[in-house]
Coordinates of C-alpha atoms in Angstrom, one line a residue:
G20 CA 5.4 -26.7 -15.1
P21 CA 8.8 -26.4 -14.2
L22 CA 9.9 -22.1 -14.7
A23 CA 12.8 -20.0 -17.0
P24 CA 15.2 -19.6 -14.4
A25 CA 14.9 -16.6 -12.7
P26 CA 16.8 -13.3 -12.7
K27 CA 19.1 -13.1 -9.2
S28 CA 18.1 -10.8 -6.4
D29 CA 20.4 -8.1 -7.5
V30 CA 17.9 -7.5 -10.9
D31 CA 15.9 -4.7 -9.3
A32 CA 12.7 -3.2 -10.4
A33 CA 13.4 -1.0 -14.4
Y34 CA 14.1 -5.0 -15.3
F35 CA 10.3 -5.3 -15.3
T36 CA 9.1 -1.8 -14.8
A37 CA 12.0 0.4 -17.2
S38 CA 11.6 -2.4 -20.0
G39 CA 7.6 -2.9 -20.6
F40 CA 7.0 1.1 -20.6
L41 CA 9.9 1.1 -23.4
V42 CA 8.3 -1.3 -25.7
Y43 CA 4.8 0.3 -24.8
F44 CA 5.8 4.3 -25.1
L45 CA 7.9 4.0 -28.0
V46 CA 4.8 1.6 -29.9
V47 CA 2.3 4.3 -28.2
S48 CA 4.6 7.2 -29.7
G49 CA 4.2 5.1 -33.6
D50 CA 2.5 6.4 -36.3
M51 CA -1.5 4.5 -35.8
N52 CA -3.2 4.1 -39.3
E53 CA -5.7 1.1 -39.6
D54 CA -3.8 -0.2 -42.0
V55 CA -0.3 -0.7 -39.5
A56 CA -2.9 -1.6 -37.1
R57 CA -4.8 -4.6 -38.7
R58 CA -0.9 -5.5 -40.0
T59 CA 0.3 -5.1 -36.9
T60 CA -2.4 -8.3 -35.3
R61 CA -2.7 -9.9 -38.5
L62 CA 1.2 -10.7 -38.3
V63 CA 1.2 -11.3 -34.2
A64 CA -1.9 -13.7 -35.0
L65 CA -0.1 -15.8 -37.8
T66 CA 2.9 -15.9 -35.8
V67 CA 0.6 -17.3 -32.4
V68 CA -0.5 -20.2 -34.9
A69 CA 3.4 -20.0 -36.2
I70 CA 3.9 -21.4 -32.6
S71 CA 1.0 -23.2 -32.6
L72 CA 1.9 -25.7 -35.1
M73 CA 5.1 -26.5 -33.6
T74 CA 4.5 -27.2 -30.7
I75 CA 1.6 -30.2 -31.4
V76 CA 4.4 -31.7 -34.3
Q77 CA 6.4 -31.4 -30.5
A78 CA 3.5 -33.1 -29.1
F79 CA 3.1 -35.7 -31.3
G80 CA 7.1 -36.2 -31.1
L81 CA 7.9 -35.5 -35.1
P82 CA 11.5 -33.6 -34.7
N83 CA 11.1 -30.1 -35.5
A84 CA 13.8 -27.5 -36.4
A85 CA 15.9 -28.1 -33.4
G86 CA 15.5 -32.1 -34.0
A87 CA 14.0 -32.2 -31.1
A88 CA 11.0 -35.0 -30.1
V89 CA 8.4 -34.4 -27.0
G90 CA 5.2 -35.7 -26.5
A91 CA 6.7 -39.6 -26.8
N92 CA 7.8 -39.9 -23.0
G93 CA 4.3 -37.9 -21.9
T94 CA 5.8 -34.4 -21.0
T95 CA 4.3 -31.5 -21.4
S96 CA 4.9 -29.1 -24.9
T97 CA 6.9 -25.6 -24.1
S98 CA 8.4 -25.0 -27.9
T99 CA 11.2 -22.5 -28.5
L100 CA 9.4 -20.6 -25.0
A101 CA 11.4 -23.3 -22.7
S102 CA 8.1 -23.6 -20.3
P103 CA 4.4 -24.7 -20.8
V104 CA 2.9 -21.9 -18.4
V105 CA 4.8 -19.3 -20.5
L106 CA 3.5 -21.5 -24.3
A107 CA 0.3 -21.2 -22.5
A108 CA 0.2 -18.1 -21.4
Y109 CA 1.8 -16.4 -24.5
L110 CA -1.1 -18.2 -26.0
V111 CA -4.0 -16.9 -24.4
L112 CA -2.7 -13.3 -25.2
G113 CA -2.2 -13.9 -29.5
F114 CA -5.9 -15.5 -29.2
P115 CA -8.2 -13.1 -29.7
L116 CA -6.5 -11.4 -31.8
L117 CA -6.9 -14.4 -34.1
L118 CA -10.8 -14.1 -33.7
I119 CA -10.7 -10.4 -34.8
E120 CA -10.3 -12.4 -37.7
V121 CA -13.0 -14.8 -37.5
V122 CA -15.1 -11.9 -37.1
S123 CA -14.2 -9.8 -40.1
A124 CA -13.3 -11.9 -42.4
A125 CA -15.5 -11.3 -45.7
R126 CA -15.5 -14.4 -47.4
R127 CA -16.3 -18.1 -46.6
E128 CA -13.2 -19.5 -47.3
A129 CA -11.2 -16.8 -45.2
R130 CA -13.3 -17.2 -41.8
E131 CA -13.3 -21.1 -42.3
F132 CA -9.2 -20.1 -42.2
W133 CA -9.1 -17.8 -39.3
L134 CA -11.4 -20.9 -38.0
A135 CA -9.4 -23.0 -38.7
C136 CA -6.1 -21.6 -36.8
A137 CA -8.0 -20.7 -33.6
A138 CA -8.9 -24.7 -33.5
V139 CA -4.9 -25.1 -33.9
V140 CA -4.4 -22.6 -31.1
V141 CA -6.8 -24.0 -28.8
A142 CA -5.6 -27.9 -29.0
A143 CA -1.4 -26.2 -28.2
V144 CA -3.0 -24.8 -25.3
L145 CA -4.5 -27.8 -24.2
L146 CA -1.6 -29.1 -24.5
T147 CA 1.2 -27.1 -22.5
Q148 CA -1.2 -29.4 -19.6
T149 CA -1.2 -26.1 -17.6
R150 CA -4.1 -24.2 -14.9
T151 CA -2.9 -20.8 -16.8
G152 CA -3.2 -21.9 -20.0
L153 CA -6.6 -23.8 -19.1
F154 CA -8.4 -20.9 -16.7
G155 CA -6.4 -17.8 -19.1
L156 CA -8.0 -18.8 -22.9
P157 CA -11.8 -19.4 -21.6
V158 CA -11.1 -15.6 -19.4
T159 CA -9.9 -14.4 -22.7
A160 CA -12.6 -15.7 -25.2
A161 CA -15.3 -15.0 -23.0
V162 CA -15.2 -11.3 -22.8
F163 CA -14.2 -10.4 -26.0
T164 CA -17.0 -13.4 -27.5
W165 CA -19.3 -11.6 -24.8
R166 CA -18.6 -8.5 -27.3
A167 CA -18.3 -9.3 -30.4
S168 CA -21.1 -11.6 -30.7
R169 CA -24.0 -12.9 -28.0
R170 CA -24.8 -16.3 -29.6
S171 CA -20.3 -17.4 -29.5
F172 CA -19.9 -16.3 -25.9
R173 CA -23.0 -19.0 -24.3
A174 CA -21.8 -21.5 -27.4
F175 CA -17.8 -21.1 -25.9
A176 CA -18.9 -20.6 -22.3
L177 CA -21.2 -24.0 -22.6
S178 CA -17.6 -25.5 -23.9
A179 CA -15.5 -24.4 -22.2
A180 CA -17.7 -25.8 -19.0
G181 CA -18.5 -28.5 -21.0
I182 CA -14.5 -29.3 -20.9
V183 CA -13.2 -28.3 -17.4
A184 CA -16.0 -31.2 -16.3
L185 CA -14.5 -33.8 -18.4
L186 CA -11.1 -32.9 -17.1
L187 CA -12.6 -33.0 -13.2
V188 CA -14.7 -36.2 -14.4
T189 CA -11.3 -37.8 -15.6
R190 CA -9.3 -36.9 -12.9
V191 CA -6.3 -35.8 -15.0
P192 CA -3.4 -34.8 -12.3
Q193 CA -3.4 -31.5 -12.9
F194 CA -6.6 -30.7 -12.5
S195 CA -8.4 -33.2 -10.2
W196 CA -10.0 -31.7 -8.0
S197 CA -7.4 -32.7 -3.9
T198 CA -4.1 -31.1 -6.5
I199 CA -6.2 -28.1 -7.6
Q200 CA -6.8 -27.7 -3.3
S201 CA -3.3 -28.7 -2.5
E202 CA -2.4 -25.7 -4.6
W203 CA -4.3 -23.2 -3.4
G204 CA -3.1 -24.3 0.1
R205 CA 0.1 -24.5 -0.8
R206 CA 0.3 -20.7 -2.7
V207 CA -1.8 -19.6 0.4
T208 CA 1.2 -20.8 3.6
L209 CA 3.9 -19.2 0.5
T210 CA 1.9 -15.9 0.6
G211 CA 1.9 -15.8 4.0
A212 CA 5.4 -17.1 4.5
A213 CA 6.6 -14.7 2.3
L214 CA 4.7 -11.5 3.7
N215 CA 6.1 -12.7 7.5
A216 CA 9.3 -12.9 6.3
D217 CA 9.7 -10.0 4.4
F218 CA 8.2 -7.7 5.2
D219 CA 9.6 -5.8 8.8
G220 CA 7.2 -3.0 9.3
A221 CA 4.9 -0.3 7.6
A222 CA 7.8 0.9 5.1
D223 CA 9.1 -2.7 3.1
L224 CA 4.7 -3.2 3.3
L225 CA 4.8 0.5 0.8
V226 CA 8.0 0.5 -0.9
G227 CA 9.7 -3.1 -0.5
P228 CA 11.9 -4.9 2.3
S229 CA 15.6 -3.9 -1.5
P230 CA 14.9 -1.5 -3.1
G231 CA 16.2 -1.5 -6.4
K232 CA 17.2 -4.8 -5.3
G233 CA 15.1 -7.1 -5.3
A234 CA 13.2 -10.4 -3.4
N235 CA 14.6 -14.0 -3.4
S236 CA 12.0 -15.6 -5.6
D237 CA 12.9 -18.5 -4.0
V238 CA 10.4 -18.2 0.3
P239 CA 11.4 -21.0 3.1
V240 CA 7.9 -22.2 4.6
N241 CA 8.3 -23.6 8.2
T242 CA 5.8 -26.8 7.9
G243 CA 7.0 -28.1 11.2
R244 CA 10.0 -30.0 10.2
A245 CA 13.5 -29.7 11.3
Q246 CA 14.5 -28.0 8.0
P247 CA 11.8 -25.4 6.5
E248 CA 10.5 -26.4 3.0
I249 CA 11.7 -24.3 0.4
Y250 CA 8.8 -23.2 -1.7
H251 CA 9.4 -20.7 -5.5
N252 CA 7.1 -18.0 -5.6
E253 CA 5.4 -17.8 -8.5
N254 CA 2.7 -15.9 -8.3
M255 CA 4.2 -12.1 -10.6
H256 CA 1.8 -10.1 -7.9
L257 CA 2.5 -11.0 -4.6
T258 CA 6.7 -11.1 -6.3
L259 CA 5.9 -7.0 -7.2
M260 CA 5.1 -6.4 -4.1
L261 CA 8.5 -8.4 -2.6
R262 CA 10.1 -6.0 -4.6
T263 CA 8.2 -2.9 -4.9
G264 CA 6.0 -3.0 -2.2
V265 CA 2.9 -2.0 -2.8
L266 CA 3.1 0.9 -3.8
G267 CA 4.9 -0.6 -6.5
W268 CA 2.4 -2.8 -6.9
A269 CA 0.0 -0.8 -7.3
L270 CA 1.8 2.0 -9.7
M271 CA 2.1 -1.4 -12.3
M272 CA -1.5 -2.6 -11.8
W273 CA -2.4 1.4 -12.5
V274 CA -0.5 1.8 -15.8
I275 CA -2.8 -1.5 -16.7
V276 CA -6.2 -1.0 -15.6
A277 CA -5.6 2.7 -17.3
A278 CA -5.2 1.6 -20.4
L279 CA -7.2 -0.9 -20.2
Y280 CA -10.0 0.7 -19.4
R281 CA -9.4 3.2 -22.2
M282 CA -9.8 0.5 -25.2
Y283 CA -13.2 0.0 -23.5
V284 CA -14.2 3.2 -23.8
G285 CA -12.7 3.3 -27.3
S286 CA -13.8 0.0 -28.0
N287 CA -17.5 1.9 -27.4
H288 CA -16.6 5.2 -29.5
M289 CA -14.5 3.8 -33.0
P290 CA -16.3 4.8 -36.0
D291 CA -14.7 1.5 -37.9
E292 CA -15.8 -1.6 -36.8
R293 CA -12.6 -3.3 -37.3
M294 CA -10.4 -1.1 -34.9
R295 CA -12.9 -0.9 -32.1
L296 CA -13.0 -5.1 -32.6
T297 CA -8.5 -4.8 -32.1
L298 CA -8.8 -2.4 -29.2
W299 CA -11.9 -5.4 -27.2
A300 CA -9.4 -8.4 -28.0
I301 CA -6.8 -6.1 -26.5
F302 CA -8.7 -5.2 -24.0
S303 CA -9.2 -9.2 -23.4
S304 CA -6.2 -9.8 -23.7
G305 CA -5.0 -7.8 -21.1
V306 CA -7.8 -9.2 -18.8
G307 CA -6.5 -12.6 -19.2
F308 CA -3.1 -11.4 -18.7
L309 CA -3.8 -9.7 -15.2
V310 CA -6.1 -13.6 -14.3
S311 CA -2.6 -15.5 -16.2
M312 CA -0.2 -13.3 -14.0
A313 CA -0.6 -14.9 -10.5
N314 CA 0.2 -18.3 -12.0
F315 CA 4.9 -17.1 -12.9
N316 CA 6.9 -14.6 -13.1
A317 CA 5.5 -12.7 -16.3
F318 CA 7.7 -9.8 -16.2
Y319 CA 11.2 -12.4 -16.0
V320 CA 10.3 -13.3 -19.4
P321 CA 11.5 -11.1 -22.3
T322 CA 8.8 -12.5 -25.1
I323 CA 6.0 -12.1 -22.5
Q324 CA 7.2 -9.0 -21.6
V325 CA 7.6 -7.5 -25.6
M326 CA 4.0 -9.2 -26.4
F327 CA 2.3 -8.0 -23.6
W328 CA 3.5 -4.4 -23.4
G329 CA 3.2 -4.1 -27.2
L330 CA 0.0 -4.5 -27.3
L331 CA -0.9 -2.8 -25.0
G332 CA 1.1 0.3 -26.8
V333 CA -0.9 -0.8 -30.1
G334 CA -4.5 -0.2 -28.4
T335 CA -3.4 2.5 -26.5
A336 CA -2.5 4.1 -30.2
I337 CA -5.5 3.3 -31.6
E338 CA -7.1 5.1 -29.7
T339 CA -5.2 8.2 -28.9
H340 CA -4.4 8.6 -32.5
M341 CA -7.7 7.1 -34.5
A342 CA -10.6 7.2 -31.8
G343 CA -12.2 11.1 -34.0
R344 CA -12.1 12.8 -30.6
R345 CA -9.3 14.4 -27.9
P346 CA -7.4 11.9 -26.4
A347 CA -6.5 11.6 -22.8
Y348 CA -2.8 11.6 -23.7
N349 CA -0.3 13.7 -24.6
V350 CA 2.2 12.8 -26.8
V351 CA 6.1 13.8 -25.8
Y352 CA 8.2 13.3 -28.6
R353 CA 7.1 11.5 -31.2
F354 CA 9.1 8.8 -32.7
G355 CA 9.7 8.5 -36.8
Q356 CA 8.0 10.8 -38.9
G357 CA 6.0 13.5 -38.2
E358 CA 3.1 15.1 -38.9

């Protein structure tokens, strides 16, 4: 689906690095305990459910709070996030937090409530009709259920495979084999054209063609016609390389992967079962997000920025302050009440 307008090329790398890191460091430097972690993840989960309900209301052509109606003419659902791709990525990020509630529910009524909420989110992701949602959701949920419940993992893997097979057999336009092949070819062509046009030497490759100034998201591609065809780059990994070079992309990936690795380790040693599941859920969200980054310019969307870096900060704070052993981090300054 169409994306929201990207920032102009004069918006430098600080937009999607410093802003995200600021959210991350603010969360990590705050106080963290089991009650705060539980309330935070539950609030995010309920927010995801609320947005999913708005999406379903729109999809069936019912008026929402803004008086809009979507779906009667076959358009994809976008809810309040302006883009179906962004909406799908946002819901996928929060989905594992719902699975925490399902697994941790002590009563049958609570478990059924959270299962219904999870089903609402799955339905909303499917209604976005995006490959980001269809691929990111199974990856995220499969990673979480692999640790939480092997039986659920097998059931979910079979269900996801069945849905994908059904979409391919019924030849839904966005998911037909020919469309996927065409999109793959377009992405390969766009990547090659962008690298050839913007990188003139080793220095450009390392630090980007215009350090601190960014690169245009529209890439001219020579298709054999008189005028080059303009392709819009929707791959955040490629955009990071164009704006900050391989070094900038590697630094960003190092920060994210290092944080996810500490959550992976912490999920094996955390004394509290709920906190172990929380770390693993955020780890699952991070893995799905890295996959989704290939489908849209994630760090240009403030909503996604806050959601992703906030979750990463919560996971790091849990692992740092509650793992019961010497943390691998040094907190330079703690915001709020000191110890």
